[in-house]
Amino acid sequence: MKIVVAYKWASNPQDAAVGADGAVDWNRAKPGISEYDPVAAELARRLADATGSEVIGVTVGAKRIDTPLARKAALSRGIDRAVIVADDALDGAGTTELAAVLAAAVRHIGDVDVVITGDSSVDVGGKMVPTVLAGQLGWPAIAEVTSVSGDAGSIQVVRAVAGGTQTLAVSGPVVLAASTDAAVPRVPGMKDILSAGKKPVEVLDLAALEVPASASTVAVTGTARPDLPARKGIIINTSDPAAAAAELVAALRGAGVL
């Protein structure tokens, strides 16, 4: 069995600054493995260990995603080797474009049985890449996956549904999107980080995959803070405790709290 885990090297929004007009400044945001992708890597590693398989990490983006730090961050999490598609033509690429390149990378690897992704990316959070990727490959997609196991003939998947879980048997290649709590990701130790630097890495560009560069047809035209209702401040004189208590109760009733 050949297992691919798709991960994203993304800026952490916790470090981003939001202006009064809602504009987001990413200049100080530190890049890292997208928040939920280590969960996908952990599921992939467990499946690989149970079936004697290989885990291949795949990431796509602009050339800045390929750094020694980014490589070690991914390869120290149970990934055996990595395929990195780094091309500045992908800078600012949308979901459809990134999924198309991921699909091309999966086809380049060849004979892939399962692709596991995180629930969503930390910077965009659209939850669309798994299904668009599956559509590009012509494979089924299963979301909210909580566990996965397999043997020579099929893959058994458990996913969360309203009110419980559902168990599925998959006999062909499939794209799985892990739920956020599907597994507790391993914390890489010094040995993992050092060995990560020795693992194979293949770096490709769009030309190598024969994927034409295409501009996204969807553009962000603006961002804004959510509209919050104006707060009504009430100051209660506490010199008379009984009167203050009565005024407080009246105010709470007027606000619909009581």
PDB file of N, CA and C in Angstrom, residues 179-213:
ATOM      1  N   SER A 179     -10.701  14.083  10.754  1.00  0.00           N
ATOM      2  CA  SER A 179     -11.329  15.017  11.686  1.00  0.00           C
ATOM      3  C   SER A 179     -10.243  15.620  12.575  1.00  0.00           C
ATOM      4  N   THR A 180     -10.552  16.736  13.182  1.00  0.00           N
ATOM      5  CA  THR A 180      -9.531  17.451  13.949  1.00  0.00           C
ATOM      6  C   THR A 180      -9.033  16.666  15.156  1.00  0.00           C
ATOM      7  N   ASP A 181      -9.873  15.762  15.677  1.00  0.00           N
ATOM      8  CA  ASP A 181      -9.490  14.994  16.871  1.00  0.00           C
ATOM      9  C   ASP A 181      -9.300  13.513  16.580  1.00  0.00           C
ATOM     10  N   ALA A 182      -8.992  13.178  15.321  1.00  0.00           N
ATOM     11  CA  ALA A 182      -8.851  11.766  14.940  1.00  0.00           C
ATOM     12  C   ALA A 182      -7.675  11.094  15.633  1.00  0.00           C
ATOM     13  N   ALA A 183      -6.648  11.839  15.933  1.00  0.00           N
ATOM     14  CA  ALA A 183      -5.454  11.270  16.568  1.00  0.00           C
ATOM     15  C   ALA A 183      -4.677  12.379  17.255  1.00  0.00           C
ATOM     16  N   VAL A 184      -3.920  11.991  18.252  1.00  0.00           N
ATOM     17  CA  VAL A 184      -3.012  12.941  18.906  1.00  0.00           C
ATOM     18  C   VAL A 184      -1.677  12.874  18.168  1.00  0.00           C
ATOM     19  N   PRO A 185      -1.287  13.935  17.476  1.00  0.00           N
ATOM     20  CA  PRO A 185      -0.037  13.891  16.705  1.00  0.00           C
ATOM     21  C   PRO A 185       1.171  13.680  17.608  1.00  0.00           C
ATOM     22  N   ARG A 186       2.126  12.945  17.092  1.00  0.00           N
ATOM     23  CA  ARG A 186       3.368  12.747  17.831  1.00  0.00           C
ATOM     24  C   ARG A 186       4.165  14.044  17.904  1.00  0.00           C
ATOM     25  N   VAL A 187       4.865  14.222  18.977  1.00  0.00           N
ATOM     26  CA  VAL A 187       5.749  15.380  19.124  1.00  0.00           C
ATOM     27  C   VAL A 187       7.152  14.940  18.713  1.00  0.00           C
ATOM     28  N   PRO A 188       7.689  15.494  17.629  1.00  0.00           N
ATOM     29  CA  PRO A 188       9.009  15.053  17.164  1.00  0.00           C
ATOM     30  C   PRO A 188      10.089  15.286  18.209  1.00  0.00           C
ATOM     31  N   GLY A 189      10.900  14.259  18.448  1.00  0.00           N
ATOM     32  CA  GLY A 189      12.042  14.393  19.332  1.00  0.00           C
ATOM     33  C   GLY A 189      13.284  14.760  18.546  1.00  0.00           C
ATOM     34  N   MET A 190      14.387  14.938  19.234  1.00  0.00           N
ATOM     35  CA  MET A 190      15.625  15.316  18.565  1.00  0.00           C
ATOM     36  C   MET A 190      16.044  14.268  17.541  1.00  0.00           C
ATOM     37  N   LYS A 191      15.851  12.983  17.866  1.00  0.00           N
ATOM     38  CA  LYS A 191      16.205  11.916  16.934  1.00  0.00           C
ATOM     39  C   LYS A 191      15.371  12.007  15.668  1.00  0.00           C
ATOM     40  N   ASP A 192      14.068  12.311  15.815  1.00  0.00           N
ATOM     41  CA  ASP A 192      13.187  12.439  14.651  1.00  0.00           C
ATOM     42  C   ASP A 192      13.628  13.600  13.767  1.00  0.00           C
ATOM     43  N   ILE A 193      13.980  14.702  14.397  1.00  0.00           N
ATOM     44  CA  ILE A 193      14.374  15.890  13.639  1.00  0.00           C
ATOM     45  C   ILE A 193      15.691  15.659  12.903  1.00  0.00           C
ATOM     46  N   LEU A 194      16.634  15.002  13.555  1.00  0.00           N
ATOM     47  CA  LEU A 194      17.923  14.729  12.914  1.00  0.00           C
ATOM     48  C   LEU A 194      17.776  13.746  11.759  1.00  0.00           C
ATOM     49  N   SER A 195      16.966  12.706  11.960  1.00  0.00           N
ATOM     50  CA  SER A 195      16.779  11.720  10.890  1.00  0.00           C
ATOM     51  C   SER A 195      15.972  12.296   9.735  1.00  0.00           C
ATOM     52  N   ALA A 196      15.145  13.308  10.013  1.00  0.00           N
ATOM     53  CA  ALA A 196      14.349  13.927   8.953  1.00  0.00           C
ATOM     54  C   ALA A 196      15.238  14.541   7.886  1.00  0.00           C
ATOM     55  N   GLY A 197      16.394  15.058   8.298  1.00  0.00           N
ATOM     56  CA  GLY A 197      17.300  15.675   7.343  1.00  0.00           C
ATOM     57  C   GLY A 197      17.944  14.700   6.378  1.00  0.00           C
ATOM     58  N   LYS A 198      17.833  13.395   6.663  1.00  0.00           N
ATOM     59  CA  LYS A 198      18.443  12.372   5.809  1.00  0.00           C
ATOM     60  C   LYS A 198      17.427  11.677   4.906  1.00  0.00           C
ATOM     61  N   LYS A 199      16.155  12.040   5.041  1.00  0.00           N
ATOM     62  CA  LYS A 199      15.125  11.362   4.255  1.00  0.00           C
ATOM     63  C   LYS A 199      15.053  11.933   2.840  1.00  0.00           C
ATOM     64  N   PRO A 200      14.648  11.101   1.859  1.00  0.00           N
ATOM     65  CA  PRO A 200      14.603  11.550   0.463  1.00  0.00           C
ATOM     66  C   PRO A 200      13.560  12.640   0.239  1.00  0.00           C
ATOM     67  N   VAL A 201      13.928  13.615  -0.573  1.00  0.00           N
ATOM     68  CA  VAL A 201      13.022  14.697  -0.950  1.00  0.00           C
ATOM     69  C   VAL A 201      13.131  14.911  -2.454  1.00  0.00           C
ATOM     70  N   GLU A 202      12.001  14.931  -3.128  1.00  0.00           N
ATOM     71  CA  GLU A 202      11.961  15.219  -4.559  1.00  0.00           C
ATOM     72  C   GLU A 202      11.292  16.575  -4.750  1.00  0.00           C
ATOM     73  N   VAL A 203      11.989  17.489  -5.405  1.00  0.00           N
ATOM     74  CA  VAL A 203      11.456  18.828  -5.636  1.00  0.00           C
ATOM     75  C   VAL A 203      11.101  18.973  -7.112  1.00  0.00           C
ATOM     76  N   LEU A 204       9.883  19.399  -7.364  1.00  0.00           N
ATOM     77  CA  LEU A 204       9.386  19.542  -8.727  1.00  0.00           C
ATOM     78  C   LEU A 204       8.837  20.946  -8.933  1.00  0.00           C
ATOM     79  N   ASP A 205       8.721  21.336 -10.197  1.00  0.00           N
ATOM     80  CA  ASP A 205       7.991  22.551 -10.525  1.00  0.00           C
ATOM     81  C   ASP A 205       6.824  22.178 -11.433  1.00  0.00           C
ATOM     82  N   LEU A 206       6.048  23.159 -11.839  1.00  0.00           N
ATOM     83  CA  LEU A 206       4.870  22.865 -12.657  1.00  0.00           C
ATOM     84  C   LEU A 206       5.251  22.257 -14.001  1.00  0.00           C
ATOM     85  N   ALA A 207       6.371  22.701 -14.547  1.00  0.00           N
ATOM     86  CA  ALA A 207       6.796  22.164 -15.844  1.00  0.00           C
ATOM     87  C   ALA A 207       7.095  20.676 -15.749  1.00  0.00           C
ATOM     88  N   ALA A 208       7.708  20.255 -14.649  1.00  0.00           N
ATOM     89  CA  ALA A 208       8.039  18.839 -14.478  1.00  0.00           C
ATOM     90  C   ALA A 208       6.788  17.979 -14.406  1.00  0.00           C
ATOM     91  N   LEU A 209       5.712  18.549 -13.881  1.00  0.00           N
ATOM     92  CA  LEU A 209       4.451  17.813 -13.787  1.00  0.00           C
ATOM     93  C   LEU A 209       3.573  18.025 -15.013  1.00  0.00           C
ATOM     94  N   GLU A 210       4.050  18.877 -15.922  1.00  0.00           N
ATOM     95  CA  GLU A 210       3.289  19.217 -17.124  1.00  0.00           C
ATOM     96  C   GLU A 210       1.933  19.808 -16.768  1.00  0.00           C
ATOM     97  N   VAL A 211       1.956  20.655 -15.743  1.00  0.00           N
ATOM     98  CA  VAL A 211       0.745  21.355 -15.321  1.00  0.00           C
ATOM     99  C   VAL A 211       0.898  22.819 -15.706  1.00  0.00           C
ATOM    100  N   PRO A 212       0.032  23.350 -16.550  1.00  0.00           N
ATOM    101  CA  PRO A 212       0.159  24.757 -16.929  1.00  0.00           C
ATOM    102  C   PRO A 212      -0.192  25.673 -15.768  1.00  0.00           C
ATOM    103  N   ALA A 213       0.526  26.774 -15.663  1.00  0.00           N
ATOM    104  CA  ALA A 213       0.213  27.763 -14.632  1.00  0.00           C
ATOM    105  C   ALA A 213      -1.109  28.430 -14.978  1.00  0.00           C
TER     106      ALA A 213
END
